[in-house]
mmCIF file of C-alpha atoms in Angstrom:
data_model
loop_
_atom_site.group_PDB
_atom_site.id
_atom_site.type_symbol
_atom_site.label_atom_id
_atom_site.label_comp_id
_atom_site.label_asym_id
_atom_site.label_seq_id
_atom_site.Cartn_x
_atom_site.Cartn_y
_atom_site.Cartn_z
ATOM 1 C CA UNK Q 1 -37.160 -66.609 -14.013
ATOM 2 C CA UNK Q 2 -34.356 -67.006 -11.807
ATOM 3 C CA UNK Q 3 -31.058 -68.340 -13.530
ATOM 4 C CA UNK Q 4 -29.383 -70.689 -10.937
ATOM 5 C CA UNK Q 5 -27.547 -72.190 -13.153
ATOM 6 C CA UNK Q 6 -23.852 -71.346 -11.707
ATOM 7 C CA UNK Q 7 -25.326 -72.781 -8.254
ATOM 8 C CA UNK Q 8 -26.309 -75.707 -9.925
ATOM 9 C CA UNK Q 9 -22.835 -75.854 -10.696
ATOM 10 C CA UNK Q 10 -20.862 -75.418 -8.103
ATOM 11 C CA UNK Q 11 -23.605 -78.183 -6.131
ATOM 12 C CA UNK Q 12 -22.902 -80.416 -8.565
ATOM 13 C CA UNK Q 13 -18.787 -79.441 -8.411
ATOM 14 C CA UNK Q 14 -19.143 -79.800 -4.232
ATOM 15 C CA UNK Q 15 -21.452 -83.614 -4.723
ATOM 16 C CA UNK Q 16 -18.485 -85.097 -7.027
ATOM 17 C CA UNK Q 17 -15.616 -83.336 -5.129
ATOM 18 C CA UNK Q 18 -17.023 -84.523 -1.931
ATOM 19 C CA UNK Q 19 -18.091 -88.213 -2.939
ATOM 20 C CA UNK Q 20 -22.115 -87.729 -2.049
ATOM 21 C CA UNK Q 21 -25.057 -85.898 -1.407
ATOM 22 C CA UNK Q 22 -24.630 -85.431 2.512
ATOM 23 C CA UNK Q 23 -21.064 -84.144 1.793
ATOM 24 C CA UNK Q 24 -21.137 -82.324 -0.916
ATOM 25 C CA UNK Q 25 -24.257 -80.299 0.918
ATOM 26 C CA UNK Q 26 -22.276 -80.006 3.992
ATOM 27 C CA UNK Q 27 -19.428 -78.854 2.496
ATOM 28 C CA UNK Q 28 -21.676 -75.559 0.791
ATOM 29 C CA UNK Q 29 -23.911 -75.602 3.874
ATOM 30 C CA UNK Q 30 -26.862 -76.528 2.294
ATOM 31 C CA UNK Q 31 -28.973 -79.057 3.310
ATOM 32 C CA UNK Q 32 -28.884 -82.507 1.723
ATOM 33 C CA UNK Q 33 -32.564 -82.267 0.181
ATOM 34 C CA UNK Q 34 -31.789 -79.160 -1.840
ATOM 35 C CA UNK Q 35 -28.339 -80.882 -2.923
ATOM 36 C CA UNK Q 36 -30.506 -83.270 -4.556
ATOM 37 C CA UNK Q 37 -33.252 -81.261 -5.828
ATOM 38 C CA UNK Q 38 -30.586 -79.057 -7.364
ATOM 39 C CA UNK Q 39 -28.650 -81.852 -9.118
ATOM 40 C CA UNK Q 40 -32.076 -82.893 -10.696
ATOM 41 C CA UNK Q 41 -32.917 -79.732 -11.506
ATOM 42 C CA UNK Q 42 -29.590 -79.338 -13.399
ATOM 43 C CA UNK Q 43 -29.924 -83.085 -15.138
ATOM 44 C CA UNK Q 44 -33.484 -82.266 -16.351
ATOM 45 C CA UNK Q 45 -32.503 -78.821 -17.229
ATOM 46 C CA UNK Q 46 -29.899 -79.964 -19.687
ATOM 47 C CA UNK Q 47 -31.177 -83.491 -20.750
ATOM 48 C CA UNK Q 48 -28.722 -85.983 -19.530
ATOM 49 C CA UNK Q 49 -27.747 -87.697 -16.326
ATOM 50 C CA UNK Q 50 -24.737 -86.745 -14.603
ATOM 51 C CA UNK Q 51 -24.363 -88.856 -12.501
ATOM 52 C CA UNK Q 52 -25.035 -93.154 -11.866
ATOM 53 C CA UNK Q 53 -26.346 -93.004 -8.652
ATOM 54 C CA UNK Q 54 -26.689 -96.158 -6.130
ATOM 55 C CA UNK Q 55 -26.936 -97.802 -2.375
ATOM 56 C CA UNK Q 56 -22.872 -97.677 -3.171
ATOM 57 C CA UNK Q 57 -22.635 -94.568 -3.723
ATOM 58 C CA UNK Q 58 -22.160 -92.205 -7.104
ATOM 59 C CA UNK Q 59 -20.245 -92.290 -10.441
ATOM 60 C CA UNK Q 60 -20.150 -90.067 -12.869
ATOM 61 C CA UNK Q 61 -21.404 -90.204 -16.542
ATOM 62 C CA UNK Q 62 -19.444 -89.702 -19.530
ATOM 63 C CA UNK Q 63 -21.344 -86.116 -19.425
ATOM 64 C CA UNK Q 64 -20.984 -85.538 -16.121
ATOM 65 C CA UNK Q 65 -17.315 -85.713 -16.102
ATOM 66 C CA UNK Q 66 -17.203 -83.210 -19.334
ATOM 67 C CA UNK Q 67 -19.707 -80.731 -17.149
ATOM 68 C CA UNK Q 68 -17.441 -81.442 -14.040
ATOM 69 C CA UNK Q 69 -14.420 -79.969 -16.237
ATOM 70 C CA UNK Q 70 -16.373 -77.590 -18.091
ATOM 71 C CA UNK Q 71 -17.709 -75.979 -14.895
ATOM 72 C CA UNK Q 72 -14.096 -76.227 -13.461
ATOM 73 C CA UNK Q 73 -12.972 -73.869 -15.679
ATOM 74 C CA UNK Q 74 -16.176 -71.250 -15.567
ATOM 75 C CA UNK Q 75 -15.376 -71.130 -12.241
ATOM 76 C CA UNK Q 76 -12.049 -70.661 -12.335
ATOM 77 C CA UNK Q 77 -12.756 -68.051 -14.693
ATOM 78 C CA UNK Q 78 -15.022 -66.153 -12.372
ATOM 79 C CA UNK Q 79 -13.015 -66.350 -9.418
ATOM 80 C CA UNK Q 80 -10.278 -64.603 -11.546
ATOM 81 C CA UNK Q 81 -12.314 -62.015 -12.694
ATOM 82 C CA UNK Q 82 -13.869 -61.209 -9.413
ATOM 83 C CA UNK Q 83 -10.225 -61.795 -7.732
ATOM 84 C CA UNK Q 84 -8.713 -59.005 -10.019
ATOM 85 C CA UNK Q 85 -11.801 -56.742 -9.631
ATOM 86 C CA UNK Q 86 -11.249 -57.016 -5.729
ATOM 87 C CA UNK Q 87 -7.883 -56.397 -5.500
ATOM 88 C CA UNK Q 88 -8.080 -53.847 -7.919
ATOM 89 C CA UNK Q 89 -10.833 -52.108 -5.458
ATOM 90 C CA UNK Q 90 -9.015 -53.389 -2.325
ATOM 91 C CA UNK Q 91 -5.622 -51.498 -3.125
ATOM 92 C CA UNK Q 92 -4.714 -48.334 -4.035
ATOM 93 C CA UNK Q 93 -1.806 -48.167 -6.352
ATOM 94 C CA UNK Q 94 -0.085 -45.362 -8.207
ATOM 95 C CA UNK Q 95 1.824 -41.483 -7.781
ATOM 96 C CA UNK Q 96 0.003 -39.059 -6.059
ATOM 97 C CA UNK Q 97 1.557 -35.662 -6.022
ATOM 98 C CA UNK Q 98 1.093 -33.264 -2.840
ATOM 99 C CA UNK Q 99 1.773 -29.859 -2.925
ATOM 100 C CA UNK Q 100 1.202 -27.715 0.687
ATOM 101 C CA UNK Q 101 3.265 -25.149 2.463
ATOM 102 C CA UNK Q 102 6.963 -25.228 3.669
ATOM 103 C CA UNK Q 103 5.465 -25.398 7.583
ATOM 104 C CA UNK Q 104 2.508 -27.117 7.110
ATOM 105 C CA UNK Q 105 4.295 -30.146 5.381
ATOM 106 C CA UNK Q 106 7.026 -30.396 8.082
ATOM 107 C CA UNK Q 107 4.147 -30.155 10.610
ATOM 108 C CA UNK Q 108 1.287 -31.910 9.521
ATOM 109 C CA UNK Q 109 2.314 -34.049 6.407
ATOM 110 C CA UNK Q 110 5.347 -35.920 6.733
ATOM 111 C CA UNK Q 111 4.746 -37.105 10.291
ATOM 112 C CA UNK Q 112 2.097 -39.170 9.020
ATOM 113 C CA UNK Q 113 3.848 -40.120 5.617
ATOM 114 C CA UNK Q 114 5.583 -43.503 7.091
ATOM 115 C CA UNK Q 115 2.243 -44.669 8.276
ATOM 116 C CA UNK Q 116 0.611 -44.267 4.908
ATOM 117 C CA UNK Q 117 3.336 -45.947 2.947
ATOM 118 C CA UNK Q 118 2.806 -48.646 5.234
ATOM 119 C CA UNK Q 119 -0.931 -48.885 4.618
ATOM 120 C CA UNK Q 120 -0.640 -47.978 1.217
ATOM 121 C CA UNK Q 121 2.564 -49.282 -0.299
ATOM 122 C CA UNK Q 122 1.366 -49.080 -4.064
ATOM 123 C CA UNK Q 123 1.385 -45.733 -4.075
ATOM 124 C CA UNK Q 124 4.159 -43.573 -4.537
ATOM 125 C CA UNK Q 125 4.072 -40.099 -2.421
ATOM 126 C CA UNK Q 126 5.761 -36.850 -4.440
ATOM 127 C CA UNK Q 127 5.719 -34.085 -1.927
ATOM 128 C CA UNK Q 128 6.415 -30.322 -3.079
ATOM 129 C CA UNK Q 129 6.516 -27.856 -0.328
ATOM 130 C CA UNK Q 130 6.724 -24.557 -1.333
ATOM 131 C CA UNK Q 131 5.105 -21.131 0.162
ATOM 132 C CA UNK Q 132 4.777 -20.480 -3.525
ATOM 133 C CA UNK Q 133 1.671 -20.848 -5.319
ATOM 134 C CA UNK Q 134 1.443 -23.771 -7.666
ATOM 135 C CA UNK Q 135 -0.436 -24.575 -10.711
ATOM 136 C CA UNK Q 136 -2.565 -28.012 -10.155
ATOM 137 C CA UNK Q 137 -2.902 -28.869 -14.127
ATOM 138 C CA UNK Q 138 1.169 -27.310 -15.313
ATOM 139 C CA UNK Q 139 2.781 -29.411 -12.136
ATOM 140 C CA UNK Q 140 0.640 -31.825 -12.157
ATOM 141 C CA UNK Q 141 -0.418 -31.277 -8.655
ATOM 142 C CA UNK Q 142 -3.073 -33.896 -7.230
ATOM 143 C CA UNK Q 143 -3.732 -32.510 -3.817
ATOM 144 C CA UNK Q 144 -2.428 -28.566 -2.897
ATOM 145 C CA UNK Q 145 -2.890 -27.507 0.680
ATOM 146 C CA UNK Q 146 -2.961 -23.626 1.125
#
């Protein structure tokens, strides 16, 4: 069985925060039918009404303003967790240490380095360059060029 519970939610979040049915669908882009079939599918799904609804409009329950908060802060809680994971993915961050020859570095390396501190400004660029051979795991080399 599908579990739609979190879009039950966040219908239910967008009806309240939007003052109806026809709103609160619009506003998630949903038509107003399955705005309504989802709120009932949410009330009968965890025994209470949410909502009072009438010709005037809706008002929330005692319950439904203790799910409205309660699903307030899942969501906030989600969007955090998938905000961090997404930046986390979006950005690189940290050293990364470059070792390629004396030529090749003046040449080919730092010509481009301003461009990729400006894409990349987490990450801080150590550049050794050296016609000597270098050790990747005693310097702590990420990248070597030869």
């Amino acid at each position: 069985m599908k579990d739609d519970r979190l879009l039950e939610m966040r219908v239910f979040r967008a009806i309240v925060e939007n003052g109806g049915f026809t709103a609160g669908a619009h506003a998630l882009g949903v038509s107003q039918p399955f705005a309504s079939r989802s709120l009932a599918r949410l009330e009968e799904r965890i025994g209470v009404k949410l909502v009072h609804r009438s010709t005037r409009g809706l008002r929330l329950t005692e319950e439904g303003e203790r799910y409205l908060a309660a699903g307030a802060s899942i969501m906030a809680a989600l969007d955090e967790a998938e905000g961090a994971l997404s930046a986390s993915k979006a950005e690189a961050v940290g050293d990364l240490r470059i070792s390629a020859p004396i030529a090749f570095g003046i040449d080919q390396i730092v010509p481009r380095l301003p461009e990729f501190m400006r894409l990349h400004p987490q990450i801080k660029i150590h550049i050794s360059l050296t016609d000597s051979l270098v050790s990747l795991i005693d310097d702590h080399i990420d990248l070597a060029i030869r």
